[in-house]
Amino acid sequence: MTTFADGTTSTTTADLIALDERWSTHNYHPLPVVIAEAEGPWVTDVDGRRYLDFLSGYSALNFGHRHPALVAAAIEQLGRVTLTSRAFHHDQLGRFCQELATLTGTEKVLPMNSGAEAVESALKVARKWAYRVKGIPDGTAEIVVAASNFHGRTTTIVSFSTDETARADFGPFTPGFVVVPYGDEAALAAAITERTAAVLLEPVQGEAGVIVPPPGYLGRARELCDEAGALLIADEIQSGLARTGPVLALDHEGVRADLYTLGKALGGGIVPVSAVAGRADVLGVLRPGEHGSTFGGNPLACAVGRAVVRLLETGEFQERAATLGAHLHARLGELVGHGVSEVRGRGLWAGVDLAPGGLSGRAASEALMARGVLCKETHGATLRVAPPLVISRDELDQGIDAIETVVRVR
Ligand SMILES: *Cc1c(COP(=O)(O)O)cnc(C)c1O
């Protein structure tokens, strides 16, 4: 049992895990650690053990746990107004949309809550745009997506997942999606027709194992969309907001999307905040009553989102992701051929494929946990490494040292 700063105490790790197991639905398989407190890149479990967070809530914690500027913005807003519904205006919404649009070089913002909702919103907007602007016959619009995609968990989104675990038993599925291999220009070109409303891509596929497409692929996707009069939708929910260096991962390629979906870090790890940001003429197809969300764009979410934008306006986190990311990739690269078969990624974000015959991803994650580093495997044998962008170089090295100890084979 541990006593915390506020005088509360906790029961044991085993008791709390048993409680989770008994009462919460088993739609996750967490590591056996029970977190009670966190600050910056560190979390503390109920027994007082500290760990470096090398997952960052799948990039929802790009600015670390409880970043002082974000907590201050949230507290300030808690003392003013937290929810109005969109039935009324409030004094944070317009400012949030303006500031986010300016940061991302876009014209309009549609705020939502979860990432999946932002993706759903972009799909609806693209379909309506296709019928009303492009002139595709009603009910025939197609959206081209990539294999191994991850865009969320709704029934429509899992309809075009290629991950059987995410999809099986959840049909009947939403039609209107065409799946092509990721990174394959020819396949993308062949899939786009006059019925294509949009191409939806992750600039880096996160859940798939931090897959960076071949150079030129995203630029070619832009050209193909232009030629066909289709929209390019970039899902930057995980890759965006400085994780790979620039505000948007597409910026690496000098490519602009028509719509961006943003989420995760947009809520600063405090509240769920997502958005579609993009062209005014495309988002402009929505009329009152056609789409919405009770909590979307609420004052608290907007205040936190504005504080996130202010952090990104300094450029500090973009710089940290680039510099620390180069260091991370240089060090992880040395493990290739020594227990690691491949390392991919961009910025402070890496997918580390464990060599066949060695540790499973789960076993490696558990061994890292025992050494005070939390990260999580994806697809069996890939470790996903995404420390908060506030981590120091020494802390980063400490985590990489642990990875090296766990996975290195001479
Ligand atoms: C996490 C994620 C989503 C879904 O976000 P939720 O907030 O979990 O609904 C969508 N797209 C990408 C690329 C993601 O990484």
Coordinates of C-alpha atoms and ligand atoms in Angstrom, one line a residue:
M1 CA 0.0 0.0 0.0
T2 CA 1.2 3.5 -0.9
T3 CA 0.3 6.8 0.6
F4 CA 0.2 9.6 -2.0
A5 CA 0.8 13.3 -1.6
D6 CA -3.0 14.0 -1.2
G7 CA -3.2 11.6 1.7
T8 CA -5.1 8.9 -0.3
T9 CA -3.8 5.3 -0.2
S10 CA -4.0 2.5 -2.7
T11 CA -4.5 -1.2 -2.4
T12 CA -2.1 -3.6 -4.1
T13 CA -1.4 -4.1 -7.7
A14 CA -2.8 -7.6 -7.7
D15 CA -6.1 -6.4 -6.0
L16 CA -6.6 -3.6 -8.5
I17 CA -5.9 -5.7 -11.5
A18 CA -8.3 -8.3 -10.2
L19 CA -11.0 -5.6 -9.8
D20 CA -10.4 -4.5 -13.5
E21 CA -10.5 -8.1 -14.6
R22 CA -13.8 -8.7 -12.8
W23 CA -15.6 -5.5 -13.7
S24 CA -14.2 -4.0 -16.9
T25 CA -14.7 -5.4 -20.3
H26 CA -11.7 -7.3 -21.6
N27 CA -11.2 -5.4 -24.8
Y28 CA -7.5 -4.7 -24.0
H29 CA -4.6 -6.8 -22.7
P30 CA -2.7 -4.3 -20.6
L31 CA 0.7 -4.9 -19.0
P32 CA 0.4 -5.8 -15.3
V33 CA 1.2 -2.3 -14.0
V34 CA -1.2 -0.1 -12.2
I35 CA -0.4 3.6 -12.6
A36 CA -1.4 6.0 -9.9
E37 CA 0.5 9.2 -10.7
A38 CA 2.4 10.7 -13.6
E39 CA 4.5 13.7 -14.5
G40 CA 6.3 14.6 -17.7
P41 CA 7.8 11.3 -19.2
W42 CA 7.4 9.4 -15.8
V43 CA 4.6 7.4 -14.3
T44 CA 4.4 5.9 -10.8
D45 CA 2.6 2.7 -10.0
V46 CA 0.5 2.0 -6.9
D47 CA 3.6 0.5 -5.2
G48 CA 5.6 3.6 -5.8
R49 CA 7.7 2.2 -8.6
R50 CA 8.6 4.7 -11.4
Y51 CA 8.7 4.0 -15.1
L52 CA 9.6 5.9 -18.2
D53 CA 6.5 6.2 -20.4
F54 CA 7.8 5.1 -23.9
L55 CA 4.3 4.8 -25.3
S56 CA 2.8 8.3 -24.5
G57 CA -0.8 7.1 -24.8
Y58 CA -0.2 6.3 -28.5
S59 CA 1.0 9.9 -28.9
A60 CA -1.9 11.4 -26.9
L61 CA 0.8 12.4 -24.4
N62 CA 3.2 14.1 -26.8
F63 CA 3.7 16.9 -24.2
G64 CA 4.1 14.4 -21.4
H65 CA 1.9 13.9 -18.4
R66 CA 0.3 16.9 -16.9
H67 CA 2.3 19.5 -18.8
P68 CA 2.0 22.6 -16.5
A69 CA 0.8 24.9 -19.3
L70 CA -1.9 22.5 -20.3
V71 CA -3.0 21.8 -16.7
A72 CA -3.1 25.5 -16.1
A73 CA -5.3 26.1 -19.1
A74 CA -7.7 23.3 -18.1
I75 CA -7.9 24.6 -14.5
E76 CA -8.6 28.1 -15.7
Q77 CA -11.3 27.0 -17.9
L78 CA -12.8 24.7 -15.2
G79 CA -13.3 27.9 -13.3
R80 CA -15.2 29.6 -16.1
V81 CA -17.4 27.3 -18.2
T82 CA -17.0 23.7 -19.3
L83 CA -19.9 22.9 -21.6
T84 CA -22.5 24.9 -23.5
S85 CA -23.5 22.4 -26.3
R86 CA -23.3 23.9 -29.7
A87 CA -26.8 25.3 -29.3
F88 CA -25.1 28.4 -28.1
H89 CA -21.8 30.1 -29.0
H90 CA -19.0 30.3 -26.4
D91 CA -15.9 32.3 -26.2
Q92 CA -13.3 29.6 -26.9
L93 CA -14.6 27.9 -30.1
G94 CA -13.8 30.5 -32.7
R95 CA -10.4 31.2 -31.2
F96 CA -9.6 27.5 -31.0
C97 CA -10.6 26.9 -34.7
Q98 CA -8.7 30.0 -35.8
E99 CA -5.5 29.1 -34.0
L100 CA -5.6 25.5 -35.1
A101 CA -6.3 26.4 -38.7
T102 CA -3.4 28.9 -38.6
L103 CA -1.0 26.3 -37.1
T104 CA -1.9 23.7 -39.7
G105 CA -2.2 26.1 -42.7
T106 CA -5.9 25.1 -43.1
E107 CA -9.0 27.2 -43.6
K108 CA -11.7 25.7 -41.4
V109 CA -12.0 23.4 -38.5
L110 CA -14.7 20.9 -37.5
P111 CA -14.1 20.0 -33.8
M112 CA -15.1 16.6 -32.5
N113 CA -13.9 14.4 -29.5
S114 CA -12.3 11.1 -30.4
G115 CA -10.1 10.3 -33.3
A116 CA -12.6 7.9 -34.7
E117 CA -15.2 10.6 -34.7
A118 CA -12.9 12.9 -36.6
V119 CA -12.4 10.2 -39.2
E120 CA -16.1 9.5 -39.5
S121 CA -16.7 13.2 -39.9
A122 CA -14.1 13.4 -42.7
L123 CA -15.7 10.4 -44.5
K124 CA -19.2 12.0 -44.3
V125 CA -17.9 15.4 -45.5
A126 CA -16.0 13.7 -48.4
R127 CA -19.1 11.8 -49.4
K128 CA -21.4 14.8 -49.3
W129 CA -18.7 16.9 -51.2
A130 CA -18.6 14.1 -53.9
Y131 CA -22.3 14.2 -54.5
R132 CA -22.9 17.9 -54.2
V133 CA -19.7 19.3 -55.7
K134 CA -18.0 16.7 -57.7
G135 CA -21.3 15.3 -59.0
I136 CA -21.0 11.6 -58.4
P137 CA -24.3 9.8 -58.7
D138 CA -26.0 9.4 -55.3
G139 CA -24.9 6.4 -53.2
T140 CA -22.0 5.5 -55.5
A141 CA -19.1 7.4 -53.9
E142 CA -16.0 5.4 -53.2
I143 CA -13.2 6.1 -50.7
V144 CA -9.8 4.5 -51.3
V145 CA -7.9 3.4 -48.2
A146 CA -4.7 1.5 -47.5
A147 CA -4.3 -2.0 -46.2
S148 CA -3.1 -2.3 -42.6
N149 CA -4.7 1.0 -41.9
F150 CA -5.8 2.1 -38.5
H151 CA -8.5 4.8 -38.3
G152 CA -10.5 3.9 -35.3
R153 CA -13.1 1.4 -34.1
T154 CA -16.6 2.4 -35.3
T155 CA -18.5 0.1 -37.5
T156 CA -17.9 2.1 -40.6
I157 CA -14.2 2.4 -39.9
V158 CA -13.7 -1.3 -39.1
S159 CA -15.6 -2.0 -42.4
F160 CA -12.4 -1.1 -44.3
S161 CA -9.9 -2.5 -41.8
T162 CA -7.7 -5.4 -43.0
D163 CA -7.1 -6.5 -39.4
E164 CA -9.4 -9.6 -38.9
T165 CA -9.2 -9.1 -35.1
A166 CA -10.6 -5.6 -35.4
R167 CA -13.3 -6.6 -37.9
A168 CA -14.5 -10.1 -37.5
D169 CA -18.1 -10.5 -36.2
F170 CA -18.9 -6.8 -36.5
G171 CA -20.6 -6.9 -39.9
P172 CA -22.6 -6.1 -41.9
F173 CA -20.1 -3.6 -43.0
T174 CA -20.4 -0.2 -44.6
P175 CA -19.8 -0.4 -48.3
G176 CA -18.1 2.2 -50.5
F177 CA -14.4 1.5 -49.6
V178 CA -11.7 0.2 -51.8
V179 CA -8.5 -1.1 -50.1
V180 CA -5.1 -1.0 -51.8
P181 CA -1.7 -2.0 -50.5
Y182 CA 0.0 0.9 -48.6
G183 CA 2.9 2.5 -50.4
D184 CA 2.1 1.1 -53.8
E185 CA 1.6 4.0 -56.3
A186 CA 0.5 1.8 -59.2
A187 CA -2.2 0.1 -57.1
L188 CA -3.4 3.5 -55.9
A189 CA -3.6 4.8 -59.5
A190 CA -5.5 1.7 -60.6
A191 CA -8.1 2.1 -57.7
I192 CA -9.0 5.7 -58.4
T193 CA -11.9 6.1 -60.7
E194 CA -14.5 8.9 -61.5
R195 CA -16.5 7.6 -58.5
T196 CA -13.6 8.2 -56.1
A197 CA -14.6 10.9 -53.5
A198 CA -11.4 10.7 -51.5
V199 CA -8.2 8.8 -50.7
L200 CA -7.7 8.4 -47.0
L201 CA -4.1 7.7 -45.8
E202 CA -2.0 7.8 -42.7
P203 CA 1.2 9.6 -43.7
V204 CA 2.9 7.1 -41.4
Q205 CA 1.0 4.0 -40.4
G206 CA 1.2 3.9 -36.6
E207 CA -0.7 0.8 -35.5
A208 CA 0.6 -1.2 -38.4
G209 CA 4.1 -0.9 -36.8
V210 CA 5.2 2.7 -37.7
I211 CA 5.4 2.1 -41.4
V212 CA 6.9 5.0 -43.4
P213 CA 5.8 4.9 -47.1
P214 CA 8.4 5.0 -49.9
P215 CA 9.7 8.5 -50.7
G216 CA 7.4 10.2 -53.2
Y217 CA 4.4 8.0 -52.5
L218 CA 2.4 10.7 -50.7
G219 CA 3.2 13.3 -53.3
R220 CA 2.1 10.8 -56.0
A221 CA -1.2 10.3 -54.0
R222 CA -1.7 14.1 -54.1
E223 CA -1.1 14.1 -57.9
L224 CA -3.5 11.2 -58.5
C225 CA -6.2 12.9 -56.4
D226 CA -5.7 16.1 -58.4
E227 CA -6.0 14.3 -61.7
A228 CA -9.1 12.5 -60.6
G229 CA -10.7 15.5 -58.8
A230 CA -10.7 13.5 -55.6
L231 CA -9.9 14.7 -52.1
L232 CA -6.8 13.6 -50.2
I233 CA -7.5 13.0 -46.5
A234 CA -4.5 12.7 -44.2
D235 CA -5.2 10.9 -40.9
E236 CA -2.6 12.7 -38.7
I237 CA -4.2 11.6 -35.5
Q238 CA -1.1 9.8 -34.4
S239 CA 1.5 11.2 -36.8
G240 CA 0.6 14.8 -36.4
L241 CA 1.3 17.5 -33.8
A242 CA 5.1 17.2 -33.9
R243 CA 5.5 13.5 -33.2
T244 CA 7.6 13.1 -36.4
G245 CA 9.1 16.6 -36.2
P246 CA 6.9 19.0 -38.2
V247 CA 3.4 19.8 -37.1
L248 CA 2.1 17.5 -39.8
A249 CA 3.9 14.4 -41.0
L250 CA 2.9 15.3 -44.5
D251 CA 5.1 18.4 -44.3
H252 CA 8.1 16.1 -44.6
E253 CA 7.1 15.5 -48.2
G254 CA 5.9 19.1 -48.9
V255 CA 2.5 17.6 -49.6
R256 CA -0.8 19.3 -48.6
A257 CA -4.0 17.3 -47.9
D258 CA -7.5 18.7 -48.5
L259 CA -8.6 17.4 -45.1
Y260 CA -6.6 16.5 -42.0
T261 CA -7.9 14.5 -39.1
L262 CA -6.2 15.4 -35.8
G263 CA -6.8 14.0 -32.3
K264 CA -4.8 12.3 -29.6
A265 CA -2.2 15.0 -28.6
L266 CA -4.7 17.8 -29.5
G267 CA -6.3 17.1 -26.1
G268 CA -3.0 17.4 -24.3
G269 CA -3.6 14.0 -22.6
I270 CA -6.2 15.8 -20.5
V271 CA -9.5 15.6 -22.5
P272 CA -10.4 14.0 -25.7
V273 CA -10.2 16.6 -28.5
S274 CA -10.2 15.8 -32.2
A275 CA -10.9 17.8 -35.3
V276 CA -11.1 17.8 -39.1
A277 CA -9.1 20.7 -40.5
G278 CA -9.0 21.6 -44.1
R279 CA -10.4 23.4 -47.1
A280 CA -13.3 25.8 -46.4
D281 CA -15.1 24.8 -49.6
V282 CA -15.0 21.1 -48.6
L283 CA -16.0 21.5 -44.9
G284 CA -18.5 24.1 -46.1
V285 CA -20.8 21.4 -47.6
L286 CA -22.1 20.7 -44.1
R287 CA -25.3 22.6 -43.1
P288 CA -26.8 23.0 -39.6
G289 CA -28.3 19.7 -38.4
E290 CA -26.4 17.5 -40.8
H291 CA -23.6 16.6 -38.4
G292 CA -22.6 17.2 -34.8
S293 CA -21.6 16.1 -31.3
T294 CA -22.8 17.2 -27.9
F295 CA -19.3 17.5 -26.6
G296 CA -17.6 18.4 -29.8
G297 CA -15.8 21.8 -29.5
N298 CA -16.8 22.3 -25.8
P299 CA -15.2 25.1 -23.9
L300 CA -12.9 22.9 -21.8
A301 CA -11.7 21.0 -24.9
C302 CA -11.2 24.2 -26.8
A303 CA -9.2 25.8 -24.0
V304 CA -6.9 22.8 -23.7
G305 CA -6.6 22.6 -27.5
R306 CA -5.7 26.2 -27.6
A307 CA -3.0 25.6 -25.0
V308 CA -1.7 22.7 -27.2
V309 CA -1.5 25.0 -30.2
R310 CA 0.4 27.6 -28.1
L311 CA 3.0 24.9 -27.2
L312 CA 3.4 24.0 -30.9
E313 CA 3.7 27.6 -31.9
T314 CA 7.0 27.8 -30.0
G315 CA 8.6 25.2 -32.4
E316 CA 10.3 23.7 -29.4
F317 CA 8.6 20.3 -29.6
Q318 CA 9.1 20.0 -33.4
E319 CA 12.8 20.6 -32.7
R320 CA 12.9 18.1 -29.9
A321 CA 11.2 15.4 -32.0
A322 CA 13.7 16.0 -34.8
T323 CA 16.8 16.1 -32.6
L324 CA 15.9 13.4 -30.1
G325 CA 14.4 11.3 -32.9
A326 CA 17.7 11.3 -34.8
H327 CA 19.4 10.1 -31.7
L328 CA 16.8 7.4 -31.0
H329 CA 17.0 6.1 -34.6
A330 CA 20.8 6.1 -34.6
R331 CA 20.9 4.1 -31.4
L332 CA 18.1 1.7 -32.3
G333 CA 19.7 1.2 -35.7
E334 CA 22.8 -0.3 -34.0
L335 CA 20.6 -3.1 -32.8
V336 CA 19.7 -4.3 -36.3
G337 CA 21.2 -7.7 -36.7
H338 CA 21.5 -8.1 -32.9
G339 CA 18.1 -9.2 -31.9
V340 CA 16.3 -6.6 -34.1
S341 CA 15.5 -7.2 -37.7
E342 CA 14.3 -3.8 -38.7
V343 CA 13.7 -0.3 -37.2
R344 CA 11.4 2.2 -39.0
G345 CA 9.9 5.5 -38.2
R346 CA 10.3 9.2 -38.2
G347 CA 11.0 11.8 -35.5
L348 CA 10.6 10.5 -31.9
W349 CA 8.7 7.5 -33.1
A350 CA 10.0 4.0 -34.0
G351 CA 8.7 0.6 -34.8
V352 CA 11.3 -2.0 -33.7
D353 CA 10.8 -5.5 -35.3
L354 CA 12.2 -8.2 -33.0
A355 CA 14.1 -10.8 -34.8
P356 CA 12.3 -14.2 -35.3
G357 CA 13.3 -16.8 -32.8
G358 CA 13.9 -14.2 -30.0
L359 CA 11.5 -12.6 -27.6
S360 CA 7.8 -12.0 -28.5
G361 CA 6.7 -8.4 -28.4
R362 CA 4.7 -9.1 -25.3
A363 CA 7.6 -10.8 -23.5
A364 CA 9.9 -7.9 -24.5
S365 CA 7.3 -5.4 -23.2
E366 CA 7.1 -7.2 -19.9
A367 CA 10.9 -7.4 -19.6
L368 CA 11.1 -3.7 -20.3
M369 CA 8.4 -3.0 -17.6
A370 CA 10.6 -4.9 -15.1
R371 CA 13.4 -2.5 -16.1
G372 CA 11.3 0.5 -15.6
V373 CA 10.3 1.3 -19.2
L374 CA 6.7 1.1 -20.4
C375 CA 6.0 0.4 -24.1
K376 CA 3.7 -1.9 -26.0
E377 CA 4.0 -4.3 -28.8
T378 CA 1.9 -4.3 -31.9
H379 CA 1.2 -7.2 -34.2
G380 CA 3.2 -9.7 -32.1
A381 CA 6.8 -8.9 -32.8
T382 CA 7.0 -5.1 -33.2
L383 CA 7.8 -2.7 -30.3
R384 CA 6.3 0.7 -30.7
V385 CA 8.5 3.4 -29.2
A386 CA 7.1 6.9 -28.8
P387 CA 8.4 8.7 -25.7
P388 CA 6.8 12.0 -24.8
L389 CA 8.5 14.9 -26.6
V390 CA 9.4 16.5 -23.3
I391 CA 11.8 13.7 -22.4
S392 CA 15.4 14.7 -21.7
R393 CA 18.3 13.1 -23.7
D394 CA 19.5 11.3 -20.6
E395 CA 16.0 9.9 -19.9
L396 CA 15.8 8.8 -23.5
D397 CA 19.1 7.1 -23.3
Q398 CA 18.0 5.4 -20.1
G399 CA 15.0 3.9 -21.9
I400 CA 17.1 2.9 -24.9
D401 CA 19.6 1.3 -22.6
A402 CA 16.8 -0.9 -21.3
I403 CA 15.6 -1.8 -24.8
E404 CA 19.1 -2.7 -25.7
T405 CA 19.5 -4.9 -22.6
V406 CA 16.2 -6.7 -23.2
V407 CA 16.4 -7.3 -27.0
R408 CA 20.1 -7.3 -27.8
V409 CA 21.5 -10.7 -29.1
R410 CA 25.1 -10.8 -29.9
Ligands
LIG1 C1 -5.7 6.4 -32.6 C2 -6.0 6.6 -34.0 C3 -7.3 6.9 -34.4 C4 -8.5 6.7 -33.5 O1 -8.5 7.6 -32.4 P1 -9.5 7.3 -31.2 O2 -9.3 8.6 -30.3 O3 -8.9 6.1 -30.5 O4 -10.8 7.1 -31.7 C5 -7.5 7.1 -35.7 N1 -6.5 7.2 -36.6 C6 -5.2 7.0 -36.2 C7 -4.2 7.2 -37.2 C8 -5.0 6.7 -34.9 O5 -3.7 6.5 -34.5

